[in-house]
Amino acid sequence: FSINAVPLAPGNYSGSIVITSGSQSVTIPVTLNVAQPAALPLLGAVASAASEVPGALYPGEVLAIHGLNLGPATPSVPSVSAQGQFLTTVSGVSVLIGGIPASILYASQMLISALVPYEVAGQPAVTVQVQNSSGSTSAWAVPLAPRPTARPPRQLH
């Protein structure tokens, strides 16, 4: 016995299976529950959280990831480990930047804020990818800039 549930709309379906052998038959009632498939996460924009302008990212910068189905329906605020570090998984959501788990500061269905890991420094570009219980987004390539250095104070003459 098999069934192709792909063309069926979400809901409950009732039926029966009849098994016949010679002159005898047995009827087995069957209920099929077709669930709504979980929507895959989708990236829409990756930008600096400070400016909301897409462009090169810096190691240590707070990143804003916009999209659909990224995180939980109820927004999650940061969680901190026993060592005082922001967690890299919040409400089942994780962000990989250059393949490295990023610390998450905020996660909702349409926005995630995360820290660009310092470990990606020196690379010309990194990929950003969101993972949750429904799946993973495509990897989004973003240029990476070196961290700006502080300027020495100006001398007044």
PDB file of N, CA and C in Angstrom, residues 82-128:
ATOM      1  N   ALA A  82      26.979  30.230  30.159  1.00  0.00           N
ATOM      2  CA  ALA A  82      27.521  30.344  31.516  1.00  0.00           C
ATOM      3  C   ALA A  82      28.833  31.121  31.518  1.00  0.00           C
ATOM      4  N   GLN A  83      29.525  31.151  30.374  1.00  0.00           N
ATOM      5  CA  GLN A  83      30.786  31.884  30.243  1.00  0.00           C
ATOM      6  C   GLN A  83      30.559  33.345  29.858  1.00  0.00           C
ATOM      7  N   GLY A  84      29.272  33.767  29.715  1.00  0.00           N
ATOM      8  CA  GLY A  84      28.965  35.147  29.396  1.00  0.00           C
ATOM      9  C   GLY A  84      29.007  35.470  27.916  1.00  0.00           C
ATOM     10  N   GLN A  85      28.961  34.462  27.053  1.00  0.00           N
ATOM     11  CA  GLN A  85      28.992  34.678  25.612  1.00  0.00           C
ATOM     12  C   GLN A  85      27.588  34.498  25.033  1.00  0.00           C
ATOM     13  N   PHE A  86      27.277  35.298  24.001  1.00  0.00           N
ATOM     14  CA  PHE A  86      25.996  35.118  23.324  1.00  0.00           C
ATOM     15  C   PHE A  86      25.993  33.752  22.656  1.00  0.00           C
ATOM     16  N   LEU A  87      24.837  33.087  22.675  1.00  0.00           N
ATOM     17  CA  LEU A  87      24.716  31.760  22.083  1.00  0.00           C
ATOM     18  C   LEU A  87      24.659  31.844  20.556  1.00  0.00           C
ATOM     19  N   THR A  88      25.063  30.761  19.910  1.00  0.00           N
ATOM     20  CA  THR A  88      25.039  30.703  18.450  1.00  0.00           C
ATOM     21  C   THR A  88      23.792  29.998  17.927  1.00  0.00           C
ATOM     22  N   THR A  89      22.961  29.496  18.829  1.00  0.00           N
ATOM     23  CA  THR A  89      21.668  28.932  18.457  1.00  0.00           C
ATOM     24  C   THR A  89      20.624  29.514  19.401  1.00  0.00           C
ATOM     25  N   VAL A  90      19.599  30.137  18.825  1.00  0.00           N
ATOM     26  CA  VAL A  90      18.522  30.741  19.604  1.00  0.00           C
ATOM     27  C   VAL A  90      17.204  30.285  18.997  1.00  0.00           C
ATOM     28  N   SER A  91      16.357  29.672  19.802  1.00  0.00           N
ATOM     29  CA  SER A  91      15.047  29.170  19.352  1.00  0.00           C
ATOM     30  C   SER A  91      15.177  28.308  18.097  1.00  0.00           C
ATOM     31  N   GLY A  92      16.206  27.474  18.054  1.00  0.00           N
ATOM     32  CA  GLY A  92      16.401  26.577  16.921  1.00  0.00           C
ATOM     33  C   GLY A  92      16.977  27.236  15.679  1.00  0.00           C
ATOM     34  N   VAL A  93      17.391  28.492  15.784  1.00  0.00           N
ATOM     35  CA  VAL A  93      17.933  29.239  14.646  1.00  0.00           C
ATOM     36  C   VAL A  93      19.436  29.391  14.825  1.00  0.00           C
ATOM     37  N   SER A  94      20.175  29.179  13.753  1.00  0.00           N
ATOM     38  CA  SER A  94      21.612  29.451  13.772  1.00  0.00           C
ATOM     39  C   SER A  94      21.993  30.170  12.485  1.00  0.00           C
ATOM     40  N   VAL A  95      23.089  30.904  12.557  1.00  0.00           N
ATOM     41  CA  VAL A  95      23.601  31.662  11.416  1.00  0.00           C
ATOM     42  C   VAL A  95      25.052  31.260  11.220  1.00  0.00           C
ATOM     43  N   LEU A  96      25.389  30.897   9.992  1.00  0.00           N
ATOM     44  CA  LEU A  96      26.778  30.608   9.654  1.00  0.00           C
ATOM     45  C   LEU A  96      27.310  31.746   8.810  1.00  0.00           C
ATOM     46  N   ILE A  97      28.445  32.303   9.232  1.00  0.00           N
ATOM     47  CA  ILE A  97      29.095  33.360   8.465  1.00  0.00           C
ATOM     48  C   ILE A  97      30.487  32.839   8.123  1.00  0.00           C
ATOM     49  N   GLY A  98      30.704  32.633   6.850  1.00  0.00           N
ATOM     50  CA  GLY A  98      31.962  32.028   6.436  1.00  0.00           C
ATOM     51  C   GLY A  98      32.112  30.629   7.002  1.00  0.00           C
ATOM     52  N   GLY A  99      30.992  29.942   7.238  1.00  0.00           N
ATOM     53  CA  GLY A  99      31.005  28.595   7.801  1.00  0.00           C
ATOM     54  C   GLY A  99      31.178  28.550   9.305  1.00  0.00           C
ATOM     55  N   ILE A 100      31.295  29.713   9.946  1.00  0.00           N
ATOM     56  CA  ILE A 100      31.504  29.789  11.392  1.00  0.00           C
ATOM     57  C   ILE A 100      30.203  30.210  12.061  1.00  0.00           C
ATOM     58  N   PRO A 101      29.762  29.505  13.108  1.00  0.00           N
ATOM     59  CA  PRO A 101      28.544  29.916  13.815  1.00  0.00           C
ATOM     60  C   PRO A 101      28.689  31.319  14.397  1.00  0.00           C
ATOM     61  N   ALA A 102      27.685  32.146  14.158  1.00  0.00           N
ATOM     62  CA  ALA A 102      27.690  33.527  14.636  1.00  0.00           C
ATOM     63  C   ALA A 102      26.854  33.646  15.903  1.00  0.00           C
ATOM     64  N   SER A 103      27.256  34.533  16.788  1.00  0.00           N
ATOM     65  CA  SER A 103      26.469  34.832  17.986  1.00  0.00           C
ATOM     66  C   SER A 103      25.211  35.576  17.563  1.00  0.00           C
ATOM     67  N   ILE A 104      24.056  35.139  18.079  1.00  0.00           N
ATOM     68  CA  ILE A 104      22.775  35.726  17.685  1.00  0.00           C
ATOM     69  C   ILE A 104      22.289  36.668  18.787  1.00  0.00           C
ATOM     70  N   LEU A 105      21.925  37.883  18.378  1.00  0.00           N
ATOM     71  CA  LEU A 105      21.436  38.889  19.315  1.00  0.00           C
ATOM     72  C   LEU A 105      19.917  38.988  19.311  1.00  0.00           C
ATOM     73  N   TYR A 106      19.289  38.615  18.192  1.00  0.00           N
ATOM     74  CA  TYR A 106      17.836  38.738  18.047  1.00  0.00           C
ATOM     75  C   TYR A 106      17.418  37.827  16.900  1.00  0.00           C
ATOM     76  N   ALA A 107      16.275  37.159  17.049  1.00  0.00           N
ATOM     77  CA  ALA A 107      15.765  36.302  15.978  1.00  0.00           C
ATOM     78  C   ALA A 107      14.249  36.389  15.922  1.00  0.00           C
ATOM     79  N   SER A 108      13.734  36.660  14.730  1.00  0.00           N
ATOM     80  CA  SER A 108      12.293  36.658  14.485  1.00  0.00           C
ATOM     81  C   SER A 108      12.066  36.098  13.093  1.00  0.00           C
ATOM     82  N   GLN A 109      10.813  36.051  12.676  1.00  0.00           N
ATOM     83  CA  GLN A 109      10.507  35.486  11.367  1.00  0.00           C
ATOM     84  C   GLN A 109      11.119  36.273  10.215  1.00  0.00           C
ATOM     85  N   MET A 110      11.243  37.598  10.387  1.00  0.00           N
ATOM     86  CA  MET A 110      11.706  38.423   9.277  1.00  0.00           C
ATOM     87  C   MET A 110      13.046  39.115   9.521  1.00  0.00           C
ATOM     88  N   LEU A 111      13.639  38.973  10.705  1.00  0.00           N
ATOM     89  CA  LEU A 111      14.894  39.654  11.006  1.00  0.00           C
ATOM     90  C   LEU A 111      15.717  38.850  11.999  1.00  0.00           C
ATOM     91  N   ILE A 112      17.004  38.760  11.704  1.00  0.00           N
ATOM     92  CA  ILE A 112      17.965  38.189  12.649  1.00  0.00           C
ATOM     93  C   ILE A 112      19.108  39.183  12.767  1.00  0.00           C
ATOM     94  N   SER A 113      19.536  39.452  13.993  1.00  0.00           N
ATOM     95  CA  SER A 113      20.733  40.248  14.246  1.00  0.00           C
ATOM     96  C   SER A 113      21.789  39.312  14.802  1.00  0.00           C
ATOM     97  N   ALA A 114      22.978  39.364  14.206  1.00  0.00           N
ATOM     98  CA  ALA A 114      24.064  38.481  14.630  1.00  0.00           C
ATOM     99  C   ALA A 114      25.386  39.227  14.535  1.00  0.00           C
ATOM    100  N   LEU A 115      26.387  38.713  15.225  1.00  0.00           N
ATOM    101  CA  LEU A 115      27.722  39.300  15.193  1.00  0.00           C
ATOM    102  C   LEU A 115      28.576  38.582  14.147  1.00  0.00           C
ATOM    103  N   VAL A 116      29.247  39.346  13.294  1.00  0.00           N
ATOM    104  CA  VAL A 116      30.170  38.756  12.323  1.00  0.00           C
ATOM    105  C   VAL A 116      31.374  38.239  13.125  1.00  0.00           C
ATOM    106  N   PRO A 117      31.665  36.946  13.055  1.00  0.00           N
ATOM    107  CA  PRO A 117      32.768  36.391  13.854  1.00  0.00           C
ATOM    108  C   PRO A 117      34.123  37.000  13.463  1.00  0.00           C
ATOM    109  N   TYR A 118      34.966  37.250  14.450  1.00  0.00           N
ATOM    110  CA  TYR A 118      36.309  37.771  14.186  1.00  0.00           C
ATOM    111  C   TYR A 118      37.163  36.766  13.415  1.00  0.00           C
ATOM    112  N   GLU A 119      36.811  35.484  13.508  1.00  0.00           N
ATOM    113  CA  GLU A 119      37.590  34.435  12.843  1.00  0.00           C
ATOM    114  C   GLU A 119      37.573  34.544  11.318  1.00  0.00           C
ATOM    115  N   VAL A 120      36.642  35.313  10.745  1.00  0.00           N
ATOM    116  CA  VAL A 120      36.581  35.435   9.279  1.00  0.00           C
ATOM    117  C   VAL A 120      37.495  36.534   8.749  1.00  0.00           C
ATOM    118  N   ALA A 121      38.174  37.258   9.643  1.00  0.00           N
ATOM    119  CA  ALA A 121      39.053  38.362   9.237  1.00  0.00           C
ATOM    120  C   ALA A 121      40.084  37.880   8.228  1.00  0.00           C
ATOM    121  N   GLY A 122      40.376  38.729   7.263  1.00  0.00           N
ATOM    122  CA  GLY A 122      41.388  38.425   6.253  1.00  0.00           C
ATOM    123  C   GLY A 122      40.839  37.808   4.981  1.00  0.00           C
ATOM    124  N   GLN A 123      39.599  37.398   4.994  1.00  0.00           N
ATOM    125  CA  GLN A 123      38.996  36.832   3.789  1.00  0.00           C
ATOM    126  C   GLN A 123      38.408  37.960   2.945  1.00  0.00           C
ATOM    127  N   PRO A 124      38.425  37.830   1.618  1.00  0.00           N
ATOM    128  CA  PRO A 124      37.844  38.882   0.778  1.00  0.00           C
ATOM    129  C   PRO A 124      36.312  38.885   0.802  1.00  0.00           C
ATOM    130  N   ALA A 125      35.720  37.732   1.048  1.00  0.00           N
ATOM    131  CA  ALA A 125      34.255  37.611   1.087  1.00  0.00           C
ATOM    132  C   ALA A 125      33.894  36.430   1.971  1.00  0.00           C
ATOM    133  N   VAL A 126      32.659  36.453   2.454  1.00  0.00           N
ATOM    134  CA  VAL A 126      32.135  35.353   3.262  1.00  0.00           C
ATOM    135  C   VAL A 126      30.735  35.026   2.769  1.00  0.00           C
ATOM    136  N   THR A 127      30.246  33.874   3.161  1.00  0.00           N
ATOM    137  CA  THR A 127      28.854  33.534   2.882  1.00  0.00           C
ATOM    138  C   THR A 127      28.066  33.646   4.173  1.00  0.00           C
ATOM    139  N   VAL A 128      26.795  34.011   4.031  1.00  0.00           N
ATOM    140  CA  VAL A 128      25.879  34.097   5.165  1.00  0.00           C
ATOM    141  C   VAL A 128      24.764  33.101   4.897  1.00  0.00           C
TER     142      VAL A 128
END
